[in-house]
Amino acid sequence: MRRGFRFWGLVPAWVLMLGTLLIPLMIVAIVSVAQRGAYGGFEWAFTLEPYRQILFSVGWTDELEFDPKYLFVIGRTLVLAGATTLICMMLALPVAYVIATRTPRMKTVLIYLVTLPFWVSMIVRVYAWLIILGNDGFVGRIWHALGGQGTLLFTPGAMLVGMVYSYIPLMVLPVFAAIEKLDPALLEAGGDLYASRWTTARRVILPLTWPGLAAGSILVFVPALGTVLEPMLLGGGKQMMMGTLIQTQFGSARNWPFGAAIALVLMVMVVIVLVLNARRAMRKEARS
Amino acid sequence: MKTKLTLGVAISTLLAMPAFAEGTLNLYTWSDSIAPELIKKFEESTGTTVNIDGFNSNEDALTKLQAGSSGYDVVTPSQHFVKIMIDQGLLENIDAKDMAAFAQVDDKWKNQWWDPDSNYSIPLAYGTAGYTVNRDEYSGPVDSWKAYFEPDESMKGKIASLASPDEVIGAAELYLGVPFCTEDKAEMKKVYDLLMAQKPYVAAYSSDNIENRVGSGEVAMHFWWDGNSLKTRLDGANIEYAMPKEGLVGWLDSFVVPKGASNVAAAKEFINFMSQEENATIQYNYYAHSSPVKIDVSKAKYTPENAPELFPTVPMEFSRACSPAAQDLITKVWTDLLQ
């Protein structure tokens, strides 16, 4: 009976995985090697053309040339996602530490506050920054009062602010969980052994909260790779990111196979990050 | 056995669901484009429940129909996408020319190139895409696309464009005298060079939140549509919709019925309803774009005197359905531009 349940009980999970993850993924993979349709869509004919297009395209001179423009888009997206992750990490550590050292009652309240933005639609949250950073907004006014020129909006900085704001709860929560498990006695021991506060943070807190930071990094980095809203609304859309590039291919470019190929490349990158991370964690485990 | 029975009942209930959906009509229209008052009126007079989903670009609408079984009964794409949808076999032949609505359509919009036999579409609204200037920020002339594409030094970081190439490239082509949908690389290189030279002046390529951006003076010029510019001006913004002598990019949205729609009868009833003179007038006053069907002029809110935006004094050139080769050049211009 138990055995039966162990199998049947998991069926919904398998169905969900198969129906909503594996099958759609296979469709994307198939489309990425199909012939593009003249007006969008695709035709059943095998070609590696979409992948070739990532590296080589026909230039203005009518010659097939190595064209790194999509590599730049990929690189730019990686840099943006990486920067977002790093800033989130630096901000989340002290925040999570402060929360973890409050009274239980206060902790609940603070954690609730951290998750509060998730109750509001993503678009509304990004629009809020549009208003805050705008010329008539709170930050915009301060900027002008301090003698700043032009607008703060439509800059890489504005985009980064929006990204960090959107994703930081995903970093705070796992880091908080890791810090909470930290034994205060270890910190006291550090102090007793004449470690400065900085050394304690570096040699005791950081290594022990590393699993939380790693988990948080994945949670931030992966969605940041596919982000569309912040670069468009706050960054002014002057430079393409992978999210916008994929959207363009399925939209006005009417080149679904190329869009699918780029999407797969994005996913392979995500998987590489995850595998590297998992291997690192395994090695760490083996060592301890 | 019992579980199987329950499961069977559950599944058959699910399968039977569409039967309950008989009295519903699913619309897929440009966001906020249909007067809510009319939806309510239609629901009350017919007992049909109307659901509306919105799209923000023709490409979205096309992609959704291409993906199959969209579940929509009425969609409102622009002329060049009506043509693509007909060619792709995505639309239901509704014998539009025999519908009551067709009699209401202005003759100049009948049997157009996108639907030469008027089998598939009934026009709903038309207008232009051009650019709007904020008169607090820019006092120069607006009688040419030059002010927008080759701005003077003071406009650095004060211009905004759209997030997609469709109409922007069309406007650049009008300015340069390059034919729409050209497959000539040298011609498109000119378009690219023009847009690239304009880029340092552009603060944002964004199709969202345009009202605020140009209305508040965050930017001095914005690529925009006639009716939206009109509404924002009437709300008090000091803006002007330019009439460039090279021409404006025209568009005309039509009602069409996707192939396999579950409620074709209600869809046609709705299209006829929307085209009745009284309702078309209400729609015109709400949407603030020109009406290709007869309206009651005495009740029309917008006239050439108070709404010059809707009565262009310059030529209007309609966007066309480009060949894949031409579309690739447009995409190339756009992706190279946004590097």
XYZ file of C-alpha atoms in Angstrom:
627
model
C 0.000 0.000 0.000
C 2.753 2.403 1.050
C 4.730 1.474 -1.980
C 1.746 2.136 -4.208
C 1.288 5.531 -2.701
C 4.945 6.339 -3.131
C 4.501 5.785 -6.848
C 0.996 7.156 -7.362
C 1.532 10.023 -4.990
C 4.318 11.313 -7.213
C 2.332 11.009 -10.427
C 0.990 14.597 -10.276
C 4.550 15.855 -9.898
C 5.720 13.787 -12.862
C 2.811 14.863 -15.000
C 3.535 18.473 -14.106
C 7.232 18.136 -14.883
C 6.545 16.386 -18.156
C 3.699 18.597 -19.287
C 4.968 21.974 -18.217
C 8.741 21.558 -18.395
C 10.054 18.738 -20.545
C 7.553 18.816 -23.404
C 7.652 22.621 -23.863
C 11.435 22.433 -23.690
C 11.485 19.843 -26.434
C 9.209 22.005 -28.548
C 11.657 24.894 -28.144
C 14.544 22.612 -29.102
C 12.706 21.356 -32.183
C 11.708 24.853 -33.310
C 15.327 25.966 -32.943
C 16.419 23.606 -35.722
C 13.387 24.167 -37.964
C 13.001 26.348 -41.021
C 11.481 29.754 -40.303
C 8.078 30.508 -41.764
C 7.785 33.514 -44.071
C 5.423 35.308 -41.705
C 6.404 33.853 -38.361
C 5.818 30.332 -37.218
C 8.053 27.583 -38.572
C 8.145 24.790 -41.114
C 9.141 21.188 -40.613
C 12.589 21.098 -42.190
C 15.859 20.575 -40.414
C 18.460 23.346 -40.479
C 21.236 24.616 -38.235
C 20.823 28.061 -39.718
C 19.489 29.634 -36.473
C 22.647 28.624 -34.613
C 24.878 29.812 -37.433
C 23.090 33.140 -37.212
C 24.263 33.634 -33.638
C 27.832 33.999 -34.878
C 27.625 34.811 -38.573
C 25.267 37.088 -40.408
C 25.012 38.796 -43.747
C 26.400 42.296 -43.356
C 25.546 45.519 -45.168
C 28.066 44.575 -47.844
C 26.148 41.386 -48.686
C 28.866 39.113 -47.403
C 28.519 36.484 -44.745
C 30.745 37.735 -41.978
C 31.566 36.958 -38.388
C 29.279 39.279 -36.479
C 29.700 39.386 -32.709
C 26.601 41.528 -32.092
C 24.653 38.701 -30.486
C 27.695 37.722 -28.431
C 27.737 41.290 -27.162
C 24.071 40.976 -26.230
C 24.846 37.739 -24.381
C 27.883 39.279 -22.672
C 25.972 42.410 -21.695
C 23.202 40.299 -20.204
C 25.728 38.236 -18.229
C 27.400 41.375 -16.882
C 24.079 42.898 -15.874
C 22.891 39.715 -14.160
C 26.277 39.306 -12.472
C 26.343 42.887 -11.215
C 22.787 42.541 -9.918
C 23.724 39.366 -8.054
C 26.837 40.930 -6.529
C 25.064 44.066 -5.331
C 22.184 41.999 -3.960
C 24.707 39.878 -2.059
C 26.473 42.864 -0.522
C 23.212 44.454 0.547
C 21.502 41.250 1.667
C 24.220 40.116 4.084
C 23.921 43.025 6.544
C 20.150 43.174 6.133
C 19.754 39.449 6.808
C 22.147 39.698 9.753
C 20.165 42.505 11.347
C 16.905 40.617 10.860
C 18.333 37.375 12.245
C 19.518 39.038 15.443
C 16.150 40.613 16.341
C 13.578 39.177 18.755
C 11.395 36.394 17.282
C 8.402 38.722 17.061
C 10.369 41.414 15.296
C 11.900 38.804 12.980
C 8.469 37.726 11.758
C 7.505 41.321 11.072
C 10.740 42.114 9.224
C 10.609 38.963 7.100
C 7.034 39.785 6.222
C 8.158 43.256 5.144
C 10.891 41.776 2.940
C 8.364 39.629 1.108
C 5.783 42.410 0.913
C 6.773 43.649 -2.582
C 5.889 40.234 -3.998
C 2.247 40.998 -3.319
C 2.409 43.744 -5.904
C 2.696 43.136 -9.636
C 6.185 43.369 -11.073
C 5.137 46.004 -13.605
C 3.718 48.240 -10.894
C 6.944 47.959 -8.902
C 9.057 48.926 -11.891
C 6.702 51.808 -12.690
C 7.173 53.014 -9.110
C 10.860 53.471 -9.854
C 9.964 55.288 -13.041
C 8.188 57.836 -10.847
C 10.803 57.923 -8.065
C 13.696 58.488 -10.466
C 11.759 60.807 -12.802
C 12.381 64.546 -12.838
C 9.397 65.178 -10.571
C 10.115 62.202 -8.348
C 11.662 62.033 -4.915
C 15.159 60.991 -5.989
C 14.985 63.019 -9.196
C 14.323 66.226 -7.246
C 17.187 65.586 -4.835
C 19.450 64.926 -7.798
C 18.529 68.257 -9.370
C 18.778 70.093 -6.019
C 22.340 68.791 -5.738
C 23.099 70.255 -9.135
C 22.642 67.104 -11.212
C 21.986 67.528 -14.913
C 19.477 65.793 -17.153
C 17.385 62.859 -16.072
C 18.342 59.860 -13.967
C 16.050 57.645 -15.953
C 17.116 55.688 -19.008
C 20.621 55.024 -17.715
C 22.387 51.754 -16.869
C 22.332 52.916 -13.233
C 18.541 53.243 -13.219
C 18.272 49.796 -14.748
C 20.555 48.300 -12.092
C 18.620 49.965 -9.280
C 15.416 48.453 -10.616
C 16.972 45.016 -10.989
C 18.459 44.977 -7.489
C 15.186 46.181 -6.036
C 13.182 43.513 -7.864
C 15.384 40.576 -6.965
C 16.877 41.347 -3.557
C 14.177 39.567 -1.504
C 15.240 36.353 -3.225
C 18.719 36.884 -1.788
C 17.727 38.080 1.683
C 15.549 35.074 2.476
C 18.089 32.236 1.969
C 20.875 34.293 3.527
C 18.639 34.981 6.505
C 17.933 31.264 6.849
C 21.674 30.545 6.850
C 22.547 33.267 9.353
C 19.748 32.238 11.669
C 21.275 28.791 11.977
C 24.597 30.337 12.890
C 25.598 29.471 16.447
C 26.216 32.760 18.341
C 28.773 30.877 20.452
C 31.038 30.731 17.396
C 30.985 34.504 17.096
C 31.755 34.853 20.779
C 34.580 32.363 20.390
C 35.980 34.478 17.583
C 35.868 37.516 19.842
C 37.494 35.596 22.705
C 40.348 34.675 20.383
C 40.995 38.354 19.622
C 39.542 38.324 16.114
C 38.414 41.773 15.029
C 34.784 42.215 13.938
C 35.942 42.238 10.310
C 37.950 39.044 10.735
C 34.984 37.370 12.422
C 32.760 38.382 9.538
C 35.261 37.139 6.980
C 36.477 33.937 8.637
C 33.390 32.813 10.537
C 30.173 34.358 9.225
C 30.944 34.281 5.516
C 32.010 30.597 5.247
C 29.067 29.472 7.356
C 26.507 31.455 5.394
C 28.000 30.515 2.041
C 25.281 27.936 1.221
C 22.661 30.645 1.719
C 24.572 33.082 -0.453
C 24.995 30.446 -3.151
C 21.297 29.620 -3.148
C 20.410 33.312 -3.209
C 22.802 33.937 -6.079
C 21.089 31.317 -8.203
C 17.673 32.677 -7.354
C 18.784 36.166 -8.414
C 21.123 35.417 -11.300
C 18.866 33.066 -13.235
C 15.783 35.289 -13.529
C 18.029 38.334 -14.018
C 19.359 36.711 -17.199
C 15.921 36.712 -18.755
C 14.797 40.113 -17.579
C 12.909 42.334 -20.019
C 11.048 44.966 -18.020
C 13.829 46.881 -16.266
C 16.086 47.318 -19.307
C 13.085 48.520 -21.338
C 11.404 50.810 -18.830
C 14.279 52.070 -16.681
C 17.232 51.543 -19.011
C 15.411 53.132 -21.955
C 15.850 50.067 -24.162
C 18.857 51.591 -25.898
C 20.792 48.359 -25.756
C 19.296 44.949 -26.275
C 19.350 42.280 -23.605
C 18.714 38.615 -24.272
C 15.130 38.868 -23.073
C 14.334 41.666 -25.524
C 16.266 39.935 -28.287
C 14.197 36.768 -27.907
C 11.000 38.779 -27.776
C 11.948 40.630 -30.964
C 12.613 37.366 -32.807
C 9.168 35.974 -31.990
C 7.588 39.358 -32.660
C 8.533 41.821 -35.331
C 11.478 39.816 -36.717
C 9.183 36.812 -37.383
C 12.111 34.482 -36.865
C 10.924 31.908 -34.350
C 13.745 29.388 -34.892
C 16.388 32.008 -34.157
C 14.453 33.146 -31.079
C 14.252 29.525 -29.921
C 17.987 29.035 -30.546
C 18.852 32.110 -28.473
C 16.479 30.937 -25.740
C 18.227 27.564 -25.671
C 21.644 29.226 -25.477
C 20.361 31.270 -22.540
C 19.157 28.097 -20.881
C 22.399 26.224 -21.460
C 24.157 29.124 -19.745
C 21.817 28.832 -16.783
C 22.404 25.088 -16.583
C 26.177 25.617 -16.644
C 25.902 28.023 -13.723
C 23.770 25.537 -11.805
C 26.106 22.613 -12.495
C 29.197 24.573 -11.485
C 27.471 25.616 -8.321
C 26.346 22.095 -7.501
C 29.832 20.705 -8.071
C 31.341 23.340 -5.860
C 28.852 22.520 -3.110
C 29.624 18.817 -3.467
C 33.345 19.412 -3.202
C 32.815 21.532 -0.133
C 30.724 18.821 1.436
C 33.354 16.188 0.665
C 36.045 18.304 2.275
C 34.227 18.896 5.517
C -13.592 1.347 -8.740
C -15.162 4.197 -6.907
C -12.174 6.465 -7.514
C -12.324 5.607 -11.166
C -15.941 6.603 -11.272
C -15.291 9.927 -9.556
C -12.398 10.561 -11.902
C -14.578 9.733 -14.860
C -17.252 12.144 -13.719
C -14.633 14.839 -13.133
C -13.141 14.380 -16.582
C -16.467 14.350 -18.368
C -17.459 17.517 -16.485
C -14.265 19.150 -17.702
C -14.889 18.020 -21.261
C -18.426 19.326 -21.081
C -17.248 22.779 -20.060
C -17.320 24.330 -23.522
C -21.013 23.586 -23.660
C -21.531 26.022 -20.803
C -19.417 28.585 -22.614
C -22.007 28.958 -25.392
C -23.074 32.386 -24.366
C -19.616 33.917 -24.201
C -17.689 36.039 -26.656
C -13.918 36.331 -26.306
C -12.392 39.520 -27.683
C -8.696 40.113 -28.289
C -8.257 43.810 -28.990
C -5.730 46.593 -28.610
C -5.579 47.358 -24.880
C -8.395 49.669 -23.738
C -9.572 50.181 -27.304
C -13.274 49.271 -27.031
C -15.655 51.551 -25.127
C -16.642 49.732 -21.881
C -20.088 51.319 -22.197
C -20.648 49.418 -25.444
C -19.497 46.115 -23.986
C -22.042 46.535 -21.226
C -24.763 47.502 -23.655
C -23.990 44.471 -25.863
C -24.048 42.130 -22.872
C -27.369 43.503 -21.694
C -29.080 43.412 -25.066
C -27.900 39.927 -26.086
C -27.272 38.105 -22.822
C -23.825 37.174 -24.070
C -20.928 37.369 -21.632
C -17.999 39.263 -23.124
C -14.382 38.662 -22.090
C -11.656 41.004 -23.286
C -7.915 40.435 -23.501
C -5.643 43.204 -24.678
C -2.568 43.202 -26.913
C -0.029 45.976 -27.418
C 1.439 45.039 -30.769
C 0.241 43.399 -33.970
C 3.051 40.899 -33.613
C 1.610 39.706 -30.304
C -1.761 39.138 -31.928
C -0.263 37.310 -34.908
C 1.963 35.124 -32.735
C -0.999 34.130 -30.608
C -3.109 33.145 -33.602
C -0.210 31.253 -35.185
C 0.303 29.270 -32.006
C -3.213 27.886 -32.620
C -6.486 27.527 -30.699
C -6.287 30.955 -29.162
C -9.879 30.711 -27.982
C -10.703 34.172 -29.301
C -13.764 35.020 -31.373
C -12.844 38.542 -32.475
C -9.402 40.106 -33.001
C -8.580 43.636 -34.205
C -5.235 43.660 -36.073
C -3.994 46.434 -38.382
C -4.221 46.293 -42.174
C -0.867 44.666 -42.977
C -1.457 41.996 -40.360
C -4.955 41.338 -41.668
C -3.251 40.588 -44.990
C -0.711 38.246 -43.378
C -3.428 36.476 -41.377
C -5.571 35.961 -44.492
C -2.579 34.652 -46.469
C -1.679 32.309 -43.635
C -5.214 30.930 -43.470
C -5.678 32.095 -39.902
C -9.015 33.814 -40.423
C -12.587 32.672 -40.820
C -14.349 33.783 -44.005
C -17.280 35.697 -42.501
C -18.643 37.057 -45.804
C -18.030 40.515 -44.473
C -19.456 42.118 -47.614
C -22.884 40.646 -46.839
C -22.946 41.810 -43.231
C -25.036 44.756 -42.069
C -21.848 46.358 -40.796
C -20.399 46.521 -44.300
C -23.094 48.922 -45.461
C -21.924 51.344 -42.786
C -18.314 51.327 -44.000
C -17.089 54.384 -45.874
C -16.588 53.429 -49.544
C -12.931 54.366 -49.538
C -12.186 51.630 -47.003
C -13.993 48.864 -48.892
C -12.178 46.166 -50.881
C -8.745 47.450 -49.927
C -5.546 45.583 -50.786
C -5.430 43.751 -47.462
C -8.863 42.177 -48.042
C -9.692 42.800 -51.726
C -12.988 40.881 -51.732
C -14.063 42.048 -48.276
C -14.551 38.498 -47.051
C -12.706 38.619 -43.763
C -12.659 42.066 -42.185
C -14.766 45.030 -41.116
C -12.780 48.187 -40.331
C -13.028 49.618 -36.834
C -10.694 52.595 -36.558
C -7.888 54.277 -38.447
C -5.299 56.901 -37.807
C -1.675 57.836 -38.134
C 1.660 57.443 -36.407
C 3.920 60.463 -36.232
C 5.588 62.452 -33.523
C 4.409 64.761 -30.769
C 6.399 67.652 -29.338
C 6.103 69.237 -25.916
C 5.772 72.951 -26.604
C 7.354 73.899 -23.257
C 10.500 72.069 -24.263
C 10.682 72.619 -28.009
C 9.621 75.710 -29.921
C 10.999 74.941 -33.391
C 9.061 73.962 -36.527
C 7.319 70.581 -36.826
C 6.488 70.597 -40.526
C 9.038 67.908 -41.387
C 10.455 64.660 -40.031
C 13.804 66.484 -40.043
C 13.080 68.014 -36.633
C 12.687 64.500 -35.251
C 15.283 62.440 -37.117
C 17.966 65.098 -37.535
C 17.346 67.257 -34.472
C 19.352 70.274 -33.452
C 21.942 70.102 -30.676
C 19.536 71.249 -27.930
C 17.526 68.039 -28.285
C 20.286 65.768 -26.999
C 18.699 63.176 -24.690
C 15.289 64.817 -25.206
C 13.820 62.540 -27.856
C 12.007 59.242 -27.406
C 11.214 56.528 -29.913
C 9.196 53.309 -29.774
C 10.349 49.892 -28.574
C 9.592 48.185 -31.884
C 10.663 48.980 -35.435
C 7.306 48.731 -37.219
C 6.206 52.362 -37.592
C 9.483 54.084 -36.682
C 11.268 52.607 -39.672
C 8.281 53.446 -41.860
C 8.564 57.091 -40.805
C 12.306 57.141 -41.459
C 11.590 55.697 -44.915
C 9.040 58.427 -45.602
C 11.596 61.067 -44.618
C 14.312 59.582 -46.832
C 12.008 58.741 -49.717
C 12.791 55.032 -49.385
C 9.849 52.827 -50.420
C 8.209 50.753 -47.667
C 9.306 47.107 -47.535
C 12.241 47.639 -49.837
C 14.586 44.688 -50.365
C 17.359 47.026 -51.477
C 20.179 46.857 -48.976
C 21.712 50.195 -49.955
C 18.393 51.941 -49.280
C 18.010 50.327 -45.875
C 21.582 51.222 -45.011
C 20.494 54.853 -45.408
C 17.676 54.240 -42.923
C 20.151 52.632 -40.540
C 22.583 55.538 -40.835
C 19.792 58.031 -40.146
C 18.587 56.207 -37.029
C 22.134 55.643 -35.824
C 22.893 59.358 -36.135
C 19.692 60.077 -34.211
C 20.546 57.674 -31.376
C 22.671 60.100 -29.277
C 19.600 62.333 -29.099
C 17.302 59.493 -28.022
C 16.657 59.097 -24.298
C 14.559 55.959 -24.583
C 13.166 53.423 -27.020
C 9.960 52.635 -25.194
C 6.310 52.213 -26.102
C 5.060 52.358 -22.509
C 4.107 55.347 -20.410
C 4.361 57.761 -23.353
C 1.698 60.124 -21.941
C 3.831 60.927 -18.918
C 7.112 61.081 -20.726
C 6.116 63.676 -23.278
C 3.268 65.259 -21.289
C 5.497 66.104 -18.324
C 8.367 67.264 -20.515
C 10.665 64.425 -19.487
C 11.375 64.309 -23.225
C 10.647 67.033 -25.751
C 9.620 64.797 -28.672
C 8.067 61.356 -28.812
C 7.101 59.023 -31.619
C 3.366 58.570 -31.113
C -0.137 57.980 -32.427
C -2.633 60.693 -33.348
C -5.510 59.835 -30.981
C -3.323 59.303 -27.925
C -1.641 62.625 -28.529
C -5.059 64.248 -28.885
C -6.379 62.831 -25.615
C -3.283 63.894 -23.687
C -3.493 67.411 -25.125
C -7.157 67.673 -24.117
C -6.132 66.562 -20.628
C -4.085 69.740 -20.429
C -0.616 68.908 -21.715
C 1.039 71.583 -23.855
C 1.805 69.282 -26.757
C 1.423 69.359 -30.509
C 1.105 66.487 -32.985
C 3.417 67.223 -35.911
C 2.259 67.255 -39.529
C 5.461 66.395 -41.393
C 5.252 67.230 -45.082
C 6.882 63.895 -46.011
C 3.782 62.160 -44.683
C 2.500 60.168 -41.708
C 2.437 56.386 -41.291
C -1.160 55.234 -41.606
C -2.878 52.317 -39.920
C -6.363 50.853 -39.988
C -7.556 48.264 -37.491
C -10.284 45.801 -38.457
C -12.479 43.260 -36.772
C -11.602 39.745 -37.913
C -12.652 36.299 -36.713
C -9.887 33.721 -36.168
C -10.294 30.330 -37.836
C -11.916 27.858 -35.484
C -13.547 30.513 -33.306
C -16.152 28.841 -31.143
C -18.771 31.553 -31.408
C -18.757 32.939 -34.947
C -22.428 33.943 -34.777
C -21.902 36.100 -31.684
C -18.724 37.501 -33.197
C -20.598 38.697 -36.288
C -23.404 40.029 -34.133
C -20.866 42.012 -32.117
C -19.201 43.433 -35.234
C -22.586 44.516 -36.609
C -23.450 46.026 -33.244
C -20.213 48.026 -33.109
C -20.795 49.355 -36.612
C -24.275 50.776 -35.979
C -24.153 54.536 -36.296
C -25.056 55.269 -32.680
C -22.546 52.794 -31.256
C -19.804 53.746 -33.701
C -20.191 57.330 -32.475
C -19.831 56.266 -28.850
C -16.766 54.229 -29.834
C -15.295 57.199 -31.742
C -15.758 59.505 -28.769
C -14.154 56.960 -26.472
C -11.226 55.803 -28.599
C -10.374 59.163 -30.178
C -9.233 57.649 -33.467
C -10.951 58.235 -36.801
C -13.905 56.042 -37.661
C -14.090 54.219 -41.003
C -17.803 53.576 -40.469
C -20.638 56.118 -40.458
C -20.989 58.129 -37.283
C -23.470 60.741 -36.120
C -21.467 63.909 -36.755
C -23.757 66.002 -34.547
C -22.808 63.853 -31.556
C -19.119 63.462 -32.426
C -16.818 64.875 -29.779
C -13.876 65.461 -32.125
C -14.061 67.863 -35.038
C -11.419 69.351 -37.351
C -11.521 72.477 -35.158
C -10.862 70.876 -31.758
C -8.983 67.785 -32.936
C -6.632 68.602 -35.840
C -4.681 65.458 -34.912
C -7.419 63.306 -36.457
C -7.666 65.300 -39.678
C -4.164 65.214 -41.148
C -3.269 67.795 -43.769
C -0.355 65.719 -45.075
C -0.269 62.430 -47.019
C -0.861 59.184 -45.176
C 1.072 56.061 -46.211
C -0.147 52.707 -44.929
C 2.272 50.140 -43.529
C 2.451 47.045 -45.703
C 3.094 43.353 -45.151
C 6.776 43.025 -46.026
C 8.387 40.006 -47.659
C 10.694 37.965 -45.401
C 13.750 39.481 -47.129
C 12.493 43.022 -46.513
C 11.510 42.194 -42.957
C 14.989 40.803 -42.311
C 16.481 44.123 -43.382
C 14.147 45.955 -40.982
C 15.163 43.605 -38.179
C 18.816 44.077 -39.058
C 18.490 47.856 -38.915
C 16.786 47.589 -35.559
C 19.101 45.046 -33.872
C 22.186 46.824 -35.188
C 20.758 50.094 -33.902
C 20.205 48.742 -30.390
C 23.784 47.604 -29.858
